[in-house]
Amino acid sequence: MKLTLGTSDSMESFKQLGGGKAANLARLSQAGFPVPEWFCITTEAFQLFISENQLSPMLSEITPSHNFNLFSNQINELFLKATIPIQLERVIAETLQFNGLLDSLLAIRSSGSEEDSAAHSFAGLFSSFLFQNGIPALLRSIKLCWASGFSERAMLYRKERGLSLSHIKTAIVIQKMVHSEIAGVTFSRNPIHPLDRDHLIINSVLGQGEGLVSGELDSDLFQVIRDKLKIQSTLANKTNSLIQSPQGGLIQVPVSSDLSLQPSLTNEQIQEVAQQCLNVEKLFGVPQDCEWAYENKKFFLLQARPITNLPPDSFFDSTINGTHSILWDNSNIIESYNGVTSPLTFSFASAAYRQVYIQFCEIIGVSQSEIKDKEDMFRNMLGNIRGRIYYNLINWYKLVMMLPGAENNKDFMETMMGVKEKINPELTQIIKEIK
């Protein structure tokens, strides 16, 4: 039984036993990125904990009809009362000592088996515990991280996406804390305006990055042109920052007046952060969401995950007779979303349209294989252009072409949506041929 993994272990081991966050960290570490010292407690350690505390029957009986709020509270209570197996406790202590982390302040983060994947991010759904020190505090945080895999939000996320509710495996990342003067998040593509292919986005705060991740503090925003690293800055009035409290945890402290309106990052640091994130994107082959920090002016990469809400490359690459195959129209939807729409509202609307039309296709008998093949289409029924919602008409035409009586459906759809310019027969035939 493999209870812990280190950066020298194989990627196959991490994929099988480490969960998404740990697997991504292993790949970054093995590629030479400046990742703080860390190791992983495996899913086999989690299964040992479950087995020795006889929790398997309860965890195997979860159904979509469960009261997830009640269930989550019960799991939290049971896990805290349960005992970490002596064998696992000994291995954790030995691994801490081997990695020189026994007396360090540590971050304890869950690493779910599907987490931080290209399909499922689970972003913000699992627990993390910062500035943990000493074996008792560490073991308690580990149990709470395991329990967070069964939180109400995580279970609803699983239910919505059709993931298993009864075979949940959670690993744990133990990582040395970075005492950051500056910390932040970088998106190697623009997640707010997905059609922007030119910029990456950097958000940064003074102190610990938890102030940014939690939304507790306003952050500086830097938009950087990807190929030229040219910078456009929007600065926040930085009144407070989060730092470690001497009593443990984090506290807010005032930012001195001479720093409050100054950029949190120098131009050189902005370019370093941007280049590191672009290198991460190159390593993984897909756009990345990177968390990072500076300690004593040294850059550290804390974690990275794929950005899951962007249109696929095929969305941008397909053409019709050499012309880019995106056709936007807001004739009808402007009645529902008639102003600038927040990213949260757009993400909800986009997910709702996807789910509704998948279910519609299932009801009228479209095969599951065809629905699966058209996942890119269902994900991109709508577009967010400078904060306003539009129909992606090409994908709507693709949708009606899947249905019996496609020609009549097309005409009805154009009338219903108020499209003024009808699509001609030649373009209709071309749309049919787009994969």
Short mmCIF file of C-alpha atoms in Angstrom, two decimals, residues 86-383:
data_model
loop_
_atom_site.label_atom_id
_atom_site.label_comp_id
_atom_site.label_asym_id
_atom_site.label_seq_id
_atom_site.Cartn_x
_atom_site.Cartn_y
_atom_site.Cartn_z
CA ILE A 86 -1.12 4.51 13.47
CA GLN A 87 0.63 3.26 10.33
CA LEU A 88 -0.42 6.36 8.38
CA GLU A 89 0.46 8.75 11.22
CA ARG A 90 3.96 7.26 11.39
CA VAL A 91 4.47 7.54 7.61
CA ILE A 92 3.32 11.18 7.64
CA ALA A 93 5.77 12.08 10.42
CA GLU A 94 8.63 10.29 8.60
CA THR A 95 7.82 12.01 5.32
CA LEU A 96 7.70 15.43 6.98
CA GLN A 97 11.11 14.82 8.50
CA PHE A 98 12.56 13.48 5.23
CA ASN A 99 11.38 16.60 3.35
CA GLY A 100 12.62 18.99 6.06
CA LEU A 101 9.05 20.11 6.83
CA LEU A 102 8.63 18.86 10.40
CA ASP A 103 8.95 22.33 11.95
CA SER A 104 7.57 24.28 8.97
CA LEU A 105 4.25 26.05 8.62
CA LEU A 106 2.24 24.04 6.10
CA ALA A 107 -0.68 24.38 3.70
CA ILE A 108 -3.01 21.36 3.69
CA ARG A 109 -5.07 21.05 0.51
CA SER A 110 -7.40 18.34 -0.75
CA SER A 111 -6.70 16.74 -4.12
CA GLY A 112 -9.83 15.04 -5.46
CA SER A 113 -9.52 12.25 -8.01
CA GLU A 114 -11.35 14.32 -10.67
CA GLU A 115 -10.22 17.74 -9.42
CA ASP A 116 -8.37 20.27 -11.63
CA SER A 117 -9.03 18.23 -14.75
CA ALA A 118 -9.89 19.71 -18.14
CA ALA A 119 -13.52 18.63 -17.68
CA HIS A 120 -14.10 19.25 -13.95
CA SER A 121 -12.28 21.91 -11.95
CA PHE A 122 -14.03 21.57 -8.52
CA ALA A 123 -12.54 25.04 -7.97
CA GLY A 124 -13.22 26.29 -4.44
CA LEU A 125 -15.32 23.26 -3.47
CA PHE A 126 -12.77 21.47 -1.29
CA SER A 127 -11.15 22.71 1.90
CA SER A 128 -7.66 24.11 2.40
CA PHE A 129 -5.96 24.94 5.70
CA LEU A 130 -3.06 27.37 5.86
CA PHE A 131 -0.24 27.93 8.37
CA GLN A 132 -0.68 24.55 10.05
CA ASN A 133 2.07 23.44 12.41
CA GLY A 134 2.55 20.33 14.51
CA ILE A 135 1.24 16.79 14.03
CA PRO A 136 -2.10 17.23 15.90
CA ALA A 137 -3.11 20.28 13.84
CA LEU A 138 -1.93 18.57 10.66
CA LEU A 139 -3.96 15.40 11.30
CA ARG A 140 -7.10 17.41 12.08
CA SER A 141 -6.72 19.39 8.85
CA ILE A 142 -6.24 16.18 6.88
CA LYS A 143 -9.51 14.76 8.22
CA LEU A 144 -11.37 17.97 7.39
CA CYS A 145 -9.94 17.95 3.87
CA TRP A 146 -11.13 14.38 3.41
CA ALA A 147 -14.56 15.35 4.72
CA SER A 148 -14.77 18.29 2.30
CA GLY A 149 -14.91 15.80 -0.56
CA PHE A 150 -18.45 15.09 0.71
CA SER A 151 -19.47 18.72 1.28
CA GLU A 152 -22.91 19.80 0.10
CA ARG A 153 -21.44 21.95 -2.69
CA ALA A 154 -19.12 19.18 -3.89
CA MET A 155 -21.94 16.60 -3.90
CA LEU A 156 -24.28 18.93 -5.82
CA TYR A 157 -21.46 19.59 -8.31
CA ARG A 158 -21.08 15.83 -8.78
CA LYS A 159 -24.82 15.30 -9.15
CA GLU A 160 -25.12 18.06 -11.75
CA ARG A 161 -22.29 16.57 -13.84
CA GLY A 162 -23.30 12.93 -13.50
CA LEU A 163 -20.21 11.97 -11.49
CA SER A 164 -20.19 9.10 -9.01
CA LEU A 165 -21.58 9.89 -5.56
CA SER A 166 -20.37 6.72 -3.87
CA HIS A 167 -16.82 6.11 -5.09
CA ILE A 168 -15.19 9.35 -4.01
CA LYS A 169 -11.44 9.27 -3.46
CA THR A 170 -9.53 12.18 -1.98
CA ALA A 171 -5.79 12.64 -1.69
CA ILE A 172 -4.06 15.45 0.25
CA VAL A 173 -1.28 17.87 -0.73
CA ILE A 174 1.03 18.95 2.10
CA GLN A 175 2.99 22.01 0.99
CA LYS A 176 5.37 24.42 2.68
CA MET A 177 3.77 27.82 3.22
CA VAL A 178 5.17 30.77 1.32
CA HIS A 179 5.32 33.90 3.47
CA SER A 180 4.37 36.12 0.58
CA GLU A 181 4.79 39.84 0.22
CA ILE A 182 2.73 39.64 -3.00
CA ALA A 183 0.48 36.86 -4.27
CA GLY A 184 -2.01 36.37 -7.02
CA VAL A 185 -3.67 34.41 -9.80
CA THR A 186 -2.86 34.40 -13.50
CA PHE A 187 -5.07 33.18 -16.34
CA SER A 188 -3.11 32.42 -19.47
CA ARG A 189 -6.27 33.23 -21.48
CA ASN A 190 -8.91 35.84 -20.70
CA PRO A 191 -11.71 34.03 -18.80
CA ILE A 192 -14.01 37.08 -18.73
CA HIS A 193 -13.93 37.65 -22.50
CA PRO A 194 -13.34 34.17 -23.97
CA LEU A 195 -13.08 35.50 -27.53
CA ASP A 196 -10.03 37.57 -26.53
CA ARG A 197 -7.16 35.44 -27.79
CA ASP A 198 -4.47 38.08 -27.27
CA HIS A 199 -4.28 38.74 -23.52
CA LEU A 200 -3.51 36.93 -20.32
CA ILE A 201 -4.87 38.26 -17.03
CA ILE A 202 -2.97 38.80 -13.75
CA ASN A 203 -4.69 39.67 -10.46
CA SER A 204 -2.45 40.42 -7.48
CA VAL A 205 -2.67 41.58 -3.86
CA LEU A 206 -0.19 42.47 -1.15
CA GLY A 207 0.36 39.75 1.46
CA GLN A 208 -1.27 36.34 1.25
CA GLY A 209 -3.27 35.34 -1.82
CA GLU A 210 -6.19 34.14 0.28
CA GLY A 211 -7.45 37.73 0.29
CA LEU A 212 -7.81 37.53 -3.49
CA VAL A 213 -9.16 33.98 -3.72
CA SER A 214 -11.83 34.66 -1.09
CA GLY A 215 -12.80 38.00 -2.64
CA GLU A 216 -12.03 39.72 0.66
CA LEU A 217 -9.60 42.21 -0.87
CA ASP A 218 -9.61 44.27 -4.06
CA SER A 219 -6.78 43.36 -6.39
CA ASP A 220 -4.65 45.02 -9.03
CA LEU A 221 -5.48 43.90 -12.56
CA PHE A 222 -2.83 43.58 -15.26
CA GLN A 223 -3.78 42.69 -18.83
CA VAL A 224 -0.74 41.45 -20.70
CA ILE A 225 -0.47 40.88 -24.45
CA ARG A 226 0.66 37.27 -24.69
CA ASP A 227 3.22 37.52 -27.48
CA LYS A 228 4.70 40.95 -26.65
CA LEU A 229 4.20 41.02 -22.83
CA LYS A 230 2.92 44.58 -23.17
CA ILE A 231 1.10 45.62 -19.96
CA GLN A 232 -2.13 47.52 -19.25
CA SER A 233 -2.71 48.17 -15.54
CA THR A 234 -5.85 48.83 -13.49
CA LEU A 235 -4.84 49.50 -9.88
CA ALA A 236 -6.93 49.00 -6.74
CA ASN A 237 -6.84 51.25 -3.71
CA LYS A 238 -5.13 48.72 -1.43
CA THR A 239 -6.31 49.59 2.08
CA ASN A 240 -5.57 46.20 3.71
CA SER A 241 -3.57 43.02 3.23
CA LEU A 242 -3.70 39.57 4.81
CA ILE A 243 -0.69 38.29 6.74
CA GLN A 244 -0.04 35.47 9.18
CA SER A 245 -1.22 36.15 12.70
CA PRO A 246 1.20 35.36 15.55
CA GLN A 247 -1.69 33.44 17.15
CA GLY A 248 -2.24 31.41 13.99
CA GLY A 249 -4.36 31.92 10.91
CA LEU A 250 -4.58 35.17 8.96
CA ILE A 251 -5.34 38.74 9.98
CA GLN A 252 -5.99 41.94 8.04
CA VAL A 253 -3.48 44.75 8.51
CA PRO A 254 -3.56 48.26 7.02
CA VAL A 255 -1.45 48.99 3.94
CA SER A 256 0.80 52.02 4.32
CA SER A 257 -0.35 55.10 2.39
CA ASP A 258 2.75 55.11 0.18
CA LEU A 259 1.90 51.60 -1.11
CA SER A 260 -1.89 51.77 -1.36
CA LEU A 261 -2.00 53.28 -4.85
CA GLN A 262 1.26 51.81 -6.13
CA PRO A 263 1.28 48.69 -8.37
CA SER A 264 1.68 45.55 -6.28
CA LEU A 265 4.01 44.17 -8.96
CA THR A 266 6.85 45.84 -10.84
CA ASN A 267 6.85 45.60 -14.64
CA GLU A 268 9.66 43.06 -14.40
CA GLN A 269 7.64 40.92 -11.99
CA ILE A 270 4.53 41.19 -14.20
CA GLN A 271 6.55 39.91 -17.14
CA GLU A 272 8.05 37.13 -15.05
CA VAL A 273 4.63 36.01 -13.81
CA ALA A 274 3.23 36.18 -17.35
CA GLN A 275 6.08 34.19 -18.86
CA GLN A 276 5.91 31.53 -16.14
CA CYS A 277 2.19 31.06 -16.75
CA LEU A 278 2.69 30.88 -20.52
CA ASN A 279 5.34 28.22 -19.90
CA VAL A 280 2.84 26.30 -17.75
CA GLU A 281 0.28 26.51 -20.56
CA LYS A 282 2.89 25.17 -22.98
CA LEU A 283 3.68 22.27 -20.63
CA PHE A 284 0.04 21.20 -20.25
CA GLY A 285 -1.09 22.15 -23.74
CA VAL A 286 -4.23 23.99 -22.57
CA PRO A 287 -4.95 27.42 -21.00
CA GLN A 288 -4.06 27.52 -17.31
CA ASP A 289 -5.21 29.14 -14.07
CA CYS A 290 -2.03 29.58 -11.98
CA GLU A 291 -1.66 30.58 -8.32
CA TRP A 292 1.69 32.10 -7.37
CA ALA A 293 3.47 34.16 -4.71
CA TYR A 294 6.63 36.20 -4.11
CA GLU A 295 8.67 35.65 -0.94
CA ASN A 296 11.82 37.74 -0.51
CA LYS A 297 11.37 38.80 -4.15
CA LYS A 298 11.54 35.18 -5.31
CA PHE A 299 8.74 33.77 -7.49
CA PHE A 300 6.98 30.56 -6.41
CA LEU A 301 4.34 28.66 -8.36
CA LEU A 302 1.80 27.24 -5.90
CA GLN A 303 -0.58 25.33 -8.17
CA ALA A 304 -2.04 25.25 -11.67
CA ARG A 305 -5.26 23.94 -13.17
CA PRO A 306 -6.89 24.05 -16.63
CA ILE A 307 -9.36 26.85 -17.34
CA THR A 308 -12.55 24.89 -17.98
CA ASN A 309 -14.97 27.60 -19.17
CA LEU A 310 -13.28 28.61 -22.44
CA PRO A 311 -14.53 27.66 -25.90
CA PRO A 312 -12.44 24.85 -27.41
CA ASP A 313 -9.92 25.70 -30.11
CA SER A 314 -12.29 24.18 -32.68
CA PHE A 315 -14.68 27.03 -31.85
CA PHE A 316 -12.14 29.46 -33.31
CA ASP A 317 -10.58 27.27 -35.98
CA SER A 318 -13.58 26.12 -38.06
CA THR A 319 -14.36 28.13 -41.21
CA ILE A 320 -17.09 28.42 -43.80
CA ASN A 321 -15.71 29.00 -47.31
CA GLY A 322 -12.62 30.50 -45.72
CA THR A 323 -14.68 32.76 -43.46
CA HIS A 324 -14.56 32.48 -39.67
CA SER A 325 -17.60 30.42 -38.62
CA ILE A 326 -19.02 32.57 -35.83
CA LEU A 327 -22.30 34.38 -36.37
CA TRP A 328 -23.58 36.41 -33.43
CA ASP A 329 -27.14 37.65 -32.93
CA ASN A 330 -28.98 39.03 -29.90
CA SER A 331 -32.39 39.75 -31.47
CA ASN A 332 -34.29 37.66 -28.93
CA ILE A 333 -32.00 37.13 -25.97
CA ILE A 334 -31.61 40.86 -25.43
CA GLU A 335 -35.12 40.78 -23.95
CA SER A 336 -33.86 38.54 -21.14
CA TYR A 337 -30.37 40.02 -20.74
CA ASN A 338 -30.76 43.62 -21.83
CA GLY A 339 -27.66 45.19 -20.33
CA VAL A 340 -24.12 44.38 -19.27
CA THR A 341 -24.16 40.92 -17.72
CA SER A 342 -21.83 39.78 -14.93
CA PRO A 343 -19.54 36.77 -15.53
CA LEU A 344 -21.45 34.80 -12.88
CA THR A 345 -24.80 35.40 -14.58
CA PHE A 346 -23.35 34.52 -17.98
CA SER A 347 -21.82 31.28 -16.68
CA PHE A 348 -25.20 30.33 -15.17
CA ALA A 349 -27.09 31.16 -18.38
CA SER A 350 -24.61 29.27 -20.53
CA ALA A 351 -24.80 26.18 -18.30
CA ALA A 352 -28.62 26.35 -18.26
CA TYR A 353 -28.89 26.56 -22.06
CA ARG A 354 -26.48 23.62 -22.41
CA GLN A 355 -28.44 21.42 -20.01
CA VAL A 356 -31.89 22.34 -21.34
CA TYR A 357 -31.03 21.54 -24.96
CA ILE A 358 -29.19 18.34 -24.09
CA GLN A 359 -32.34 17.18 -22.27
CA PHE A 360 -34.50 18.32 -25.19
CA CYS A 361 -32.42 16.25 -27.61
CA GLU A 362 -32.66 13.23 -25.30
CA ILE A 363 -36.45 13.56 -25.12
CA ILE A 364 -36.92 13.62 -28.90
CA GLY A 365 -34.64 10.62 -29.36
CA VAL A 366 -31.24 11.99 -30.42
CA SER A 367 -28.67 9.30 -29.57
CA GLN A 368 -26.31 9.69 -26.61
CA SER A 369 -23.32 9.21 -28.90
CA GLU A 370 -24.40 12.13 -31.12
CA ILE A 371 -25.09 14.32 -28.09
CA LYS A 372 -21.64 13.51 -26.73
CA ASP A 373 -20.03 14.27 -30.10
CA LYS A 374 -21.69 17.72 -30.08
CA GLU A 375 -20.53 18.68 -26.57
CA ASP A 376 -18.59 21.69 -27.93
CA MET A 377 -21.77 22.92 -29.59
CA PHE A 378 -23.90 22.57 -26.44
CA ARG A 379 -21.24 24.36 -24.36
CA ASN A 380 -21.20 27.33 -26.74
CA MET A 381 -24.84 28.17 -27.49
CA LEU A 382 -24.17 31.65 -26.07
CA GLY A 383 -21.30 34.11 -26.16
#
